[in-house]
Amino acid sequence: MGLTPRPEHRVVEYNPSSQEGWVATKLDFLVNWGRANSLWPMPFGTACCAIEFMATAASRFDLARFGMERMSFSPRQADVLICAGRVPFKLAPVIRRIWQQMPQPKWAIAMGACASSGNIFDNYAVVQGIDTIIPVDVYVPGCPPRPEGLMYGIMLLQEKVKSERMNDKTIRAEMEPDPKSKLYIPPPVIDELSEPFGNSVHQTRSGL
Amino acid sequence: MSDGFEIQYPGNALGNAAPAPVTPRDVPNRGGDQNPSGAALRQQFADAIERVDVVWGVTNVYVRPDRVLDIVRWLHDDSSQRYDYLSDVTAVEYRDLEAPIEVVWHLRSLPFRRELRLKAQLPKNKPLEIASVWSIYKCADWLERECFDMFGIRFIGHPDLRRILMWEQYREGFPLRKDFPLRGRFSRAEQLRQALAANPEARYSMEELSIADAFEDLPTDMRKRLKGGERTGE
Ligand code: SF4
């Protein structure tokens, strides 16, 4: 991921073939510029990645340079949920509720291998990636990711924000989980997403 | 205990002439100095002590499961023992299917600077039940709940034996048992569905929220929700 060249200037441009007028695109540009540069993170730190997140926010790496100096410890004033650390099943309803309490527009970053995929904790207690509970925009790999890694993820998110269009209704639609199963991804997909891989396929069911 | 606290200084029963504690070196794997409480227990409860050995410098006393409460109470109350601190209650299951499950109590005597490990063996073909030491050490409350949560050992006499680490309706079994598969028994989607169905705000009993007394004054919906504890979740 780090080797991919970063696309430059993916901001909204005037495209005569589209139906959008000059005013709408310029307004998009202005709104997105404002949003992208004042993302307020809601830190959801559950494990060691949170330490690295704190380092990112502290003076040496200084997250404030990206307009994120205000950590929002209330989900109602937050724009981006940064899940730093592993999420046990017991916390699954908590993070789901925090996500539902955040007002639109909102984004989510899964920081670290645990939040993205469950990492080595392929066991009975840990959620195999928070994307099975809430929609995730950016995954930051690493165990833990270096602050530069998290910042790269944040800059990718800023670019995503900058390329949003006001007349695209789909991006702001709130995802409603299926009322019966409380899941928003079909169960077979979740099972497939959390299939064991790598070394952990050898840690099969206990022999006894 | 009822007449307030008496401040304990580590080693204050040994007198001023007692040597300062030193970090033990070259501790043998088996054998070595036995904790004097081992011999005292043998004398006091001859029929209830199965075996005493010393492993890495700590004395293990294997006791009969039905006598645990008497023994712990004596160790706590007797003026020559004064084990006033329970540092852990846990259990061990061995890979051997025949081997019994061991419940382990780690006791510490601050006045005498002694460490004692009590073990009781519970055969697997009988219900896993043992007396709770909560009436002696209040800190045993959560320790025994954890032990119940992870191993399924019922502590008789515990005031509130519920799961503590896993959520209350967790029904895949007891995770630290050897026959429990590492990834749990249900599929990931099913585990997630059950976890998400739990109500994170109804997880506490009224005692834990310290509102048991004010229960009648609460709003009706809150009363309804709290009444069943987390059991309202699903
Ligand atoms: S990814 Fe690594 S550093 Fe981050 S929470 Fe998991 S184990 Fe800890």
CSV table of N, CA, C and O and ligand atoms in Angstrom, one decimal, chain A residues 46-52 83-87 111-116 118-121 140-145, ligand 1:
chain,number,residue,atom,x,y,z
A,46,THR,N,-8.6,0.5,22.2
A,46,THR,CA,-8.8,-0.6,23.1
A,46,THR,C,-7.6,-1.3,23.4
A,46,THR,O,-7.6,-2.2,24.3
A,47,ALA,N,-6.5,-1.1,22.7
A,47,ALA,CA,-5.3,-1.9,23.0
A,47,ALA,C,-4.0,-1.1,22.7
A,47,ALA,O,-4.0,0.1,22.6
A,48,CYS,N,-3.0,-1.9,22.4
A,48,CYS,CA,-1.7,-1.3,22.2
A,48,CYS,C,-1.6,-0.2,21.1
A,48,CYS,O,-0.9,0.7,21.1
A,49,CYS,N,-2.4,-0.4,20.0
A,49,CYS,CA,-2.5,0.6,18.9
A,49,CYS,C,-2.8,2.0,19.5
A,49,CYS,O,-2.4,3.0,18.9
A,50,ALA,N,-3.6,2.0,20.5
A,50,ALA,CA,-4.0,3.3,21.1
A,50,ALA,C,-2.8,4.1,21.5
A,50,ALA,O,-2.7,5.3,21.5
A,51,ILE,N,-1.7,3.4,22.0
A,51,ILE,CA,-0.5,4.0,22.4
A,51,ILE,C,0.1,4.8,21.2
A,51,ILE,O,0.5,5.9,21.3
A,52,GLU,N,0.2,4.0,20.1
A,52,GLU,CA,0.7,4.7,18.9
A,52,GLU,C,-0.2,5.8,18.4
A,52,GLU,O,0.3,6.8,17.9
A,83,CYS,N,-10.7,3.4,15.2
A,83,CYS,CA,-10.7,2.2,16.1
A,83,CYS,C,-9.3,1.7,16.2
A,83,CYS,O,-8.7,1.2,15.2
A,84,ALA,N,-8.6,1.9,17.3
A,84,ALA,CA,-7.2,1.6,17.5
A,84,ALA,C,-7.2,0.4,18.5
A,84,ALA,O,-7.2,0.6,19.7
A,85,GLY,N,-7.0,-0.8,18.0
A,85,GLY,CA,-6.9,-1.9,18.9
A,85,GLY,C,-7.9,-3.0,18.6
A,85,GLY,O,-8.8,-2.8,17.8
A,86,ARG,N,-7.7,-4.1,19.3
A,86,ARG,CA,-8.6,-5.2,19.1
A,86,ARG,C,-10.0,-5.0,19.8
A,86,ARG,O,-10.0,-4.4,20.8
A,87,VAL,N,-11.0,-5.5,19.1
A,87,VAL,CA,-12.4,-5.3,19.7
A,87,VAL,C,-12.9,-6.7,20.1
A,87,VAL,O,-13.1,-7.6,19.2
A,111,MET,N,-7.5,1.1,12.6
A,111,MET,CA,-6.1,1.3,12.7
A,111,MET,C,-5.5,0.0,13.3
A,111,MET,O,-5.9,-0.5,14.3
A,112,GLY,N,-4.5,-0.6,12.5
A,112,GLY,CA,-3.8,-1.8,13.0
A,112,GLY,C,-4.5,-3.1,12.5
A,112,GLY,O,-5.6,-3.1,12.1
A,113,ALA,N,-3.7,-4.1,12.6
A,113,ALA,CA,-4.1,-5.4,12.1
A,113,ALA,C,-5.3,-5.9,12.9
A,113,ALA,O,-6.2,-6.6,12.3
A,114,CYS,N,-5.3,-5.6,14.2
A,114,CYS,CA,-6.4,-6.2,15.0
A,114,CYS,C,-7.8,-5.6,14.6
A,114,CYS,O,-8.7,-6.3,14.4
A,115,ALA,N,-7.8,-4.3,14.4
A,115,ALA,CA,-9.1,-3.7,14.1
A,115,ALA,C,-9.5,-4.1,12.6
A,115,ALA,O,-10.7,-4.2,12.3
A,116,SER,N,-8.5,-4.3,11.8
A,116,SER,CA,-8.8,-4.6,10.4
A,116,SER,C,-9.2,-6.0,10.2
A,116,SER,O,-10.0,-6.3,9.3
A,118,GLY,N,-8.5,-8.8,13.0
A,118,GLY,CA,-8.5,-9.6,14.1
A,118,GLY,C,-7.0,-10.1,14.4
A,118,GLY,O,-6.8,-10.6,15.5
A,119,ASN,N,-6.1,-9.8,13.5
A,119,ASN,CA,-4.7,-10.1,13.7
A,119,ASN,C,-4.5,-11.6,14.2
A,119,ASN,O,-5.2,-12.4,13.7
A,120,ILE,N,-3.6,-11.8,15.1
A,120,ILE,CA,-3.3,-13.2,15.5
A,120,ILE,C,-4.4,-13.7,16.4
A,120,ILE,O,-4.4,-14.9,16.8
A,121,PHE,N,-5.3,-12.8,16.8
A,121,PHE,CA,-6.3,-13.2,17.9
A,121,PHE,C,-7.4,-13.9,17.2
A,121,PHE,O,-8.6,-13.4,17.2
A,140,VAL,N,-5.6,0.7,8.1
A,140,VAL,CA,-4.2,1.0,8.2
A,140,VAL,C,-3.5,-0.3,8.7
A,140,VAL,O,-3.7,-0.7,9.8
A,141,PRO,N,-2.6,-0.9,7.9
A,141,PRO,CA,-2.0,-2.1,8.3
A,141,PRO,C,-0.8,-1.8,9.3
A,141,PRO,O,-0.4,-0.7,9.4
A,142,GLY,N,-0.4,-2.8,10.0
A,142,GLY,CA,0.7,-2.7,10.9
A,142,GLY,C,0.3,-3.2,12.3
A,142,GLY,O,-0.8,-3.3,12.6
A,143,CYS,N,1.4,-3.5,13.0
A,143,CYS,CA,1.1,-4.0,14.4
A,143,CYS,C,2.1,-3.5,15.3
A,143,CYS,O,3.1,-4.2,15.6
A,144,PRO,N,2.0,-2.3,15.9
A,144,PRO,CA,1.0,-1.3,15.4
A,144,PRO,C,1.6,-0.5,14.2
A,144,PRO,O,2.8,-0.6,14.0
A,145,PRO,N,0.7,0.2,13.5
A,145,PRO,CA,1.2,1.1,12.5
A,145,PRO,C,2.0,2.2,13.1
A,145,PRO,O,1.7,2.7,14.1
C,1,SF4,S1,-2.5,-4.5,15.7
C,1,SF4,FE1,-0.8,-5.0,17.1
C,1,SF4,S2,-0.3,-3.1,18.2
C,1,SF4,FE2,-2.4,-2.9,17.3
C,1,SF4,S3,-3.8,-3.6,18.9
C,1,SF4,FE3,-3.4,-5.3,17.6
C,1,SF4,S4,-1.7,-6.4,18.6
C,1,SF4,FE4,-1.8,-4.3,19.4
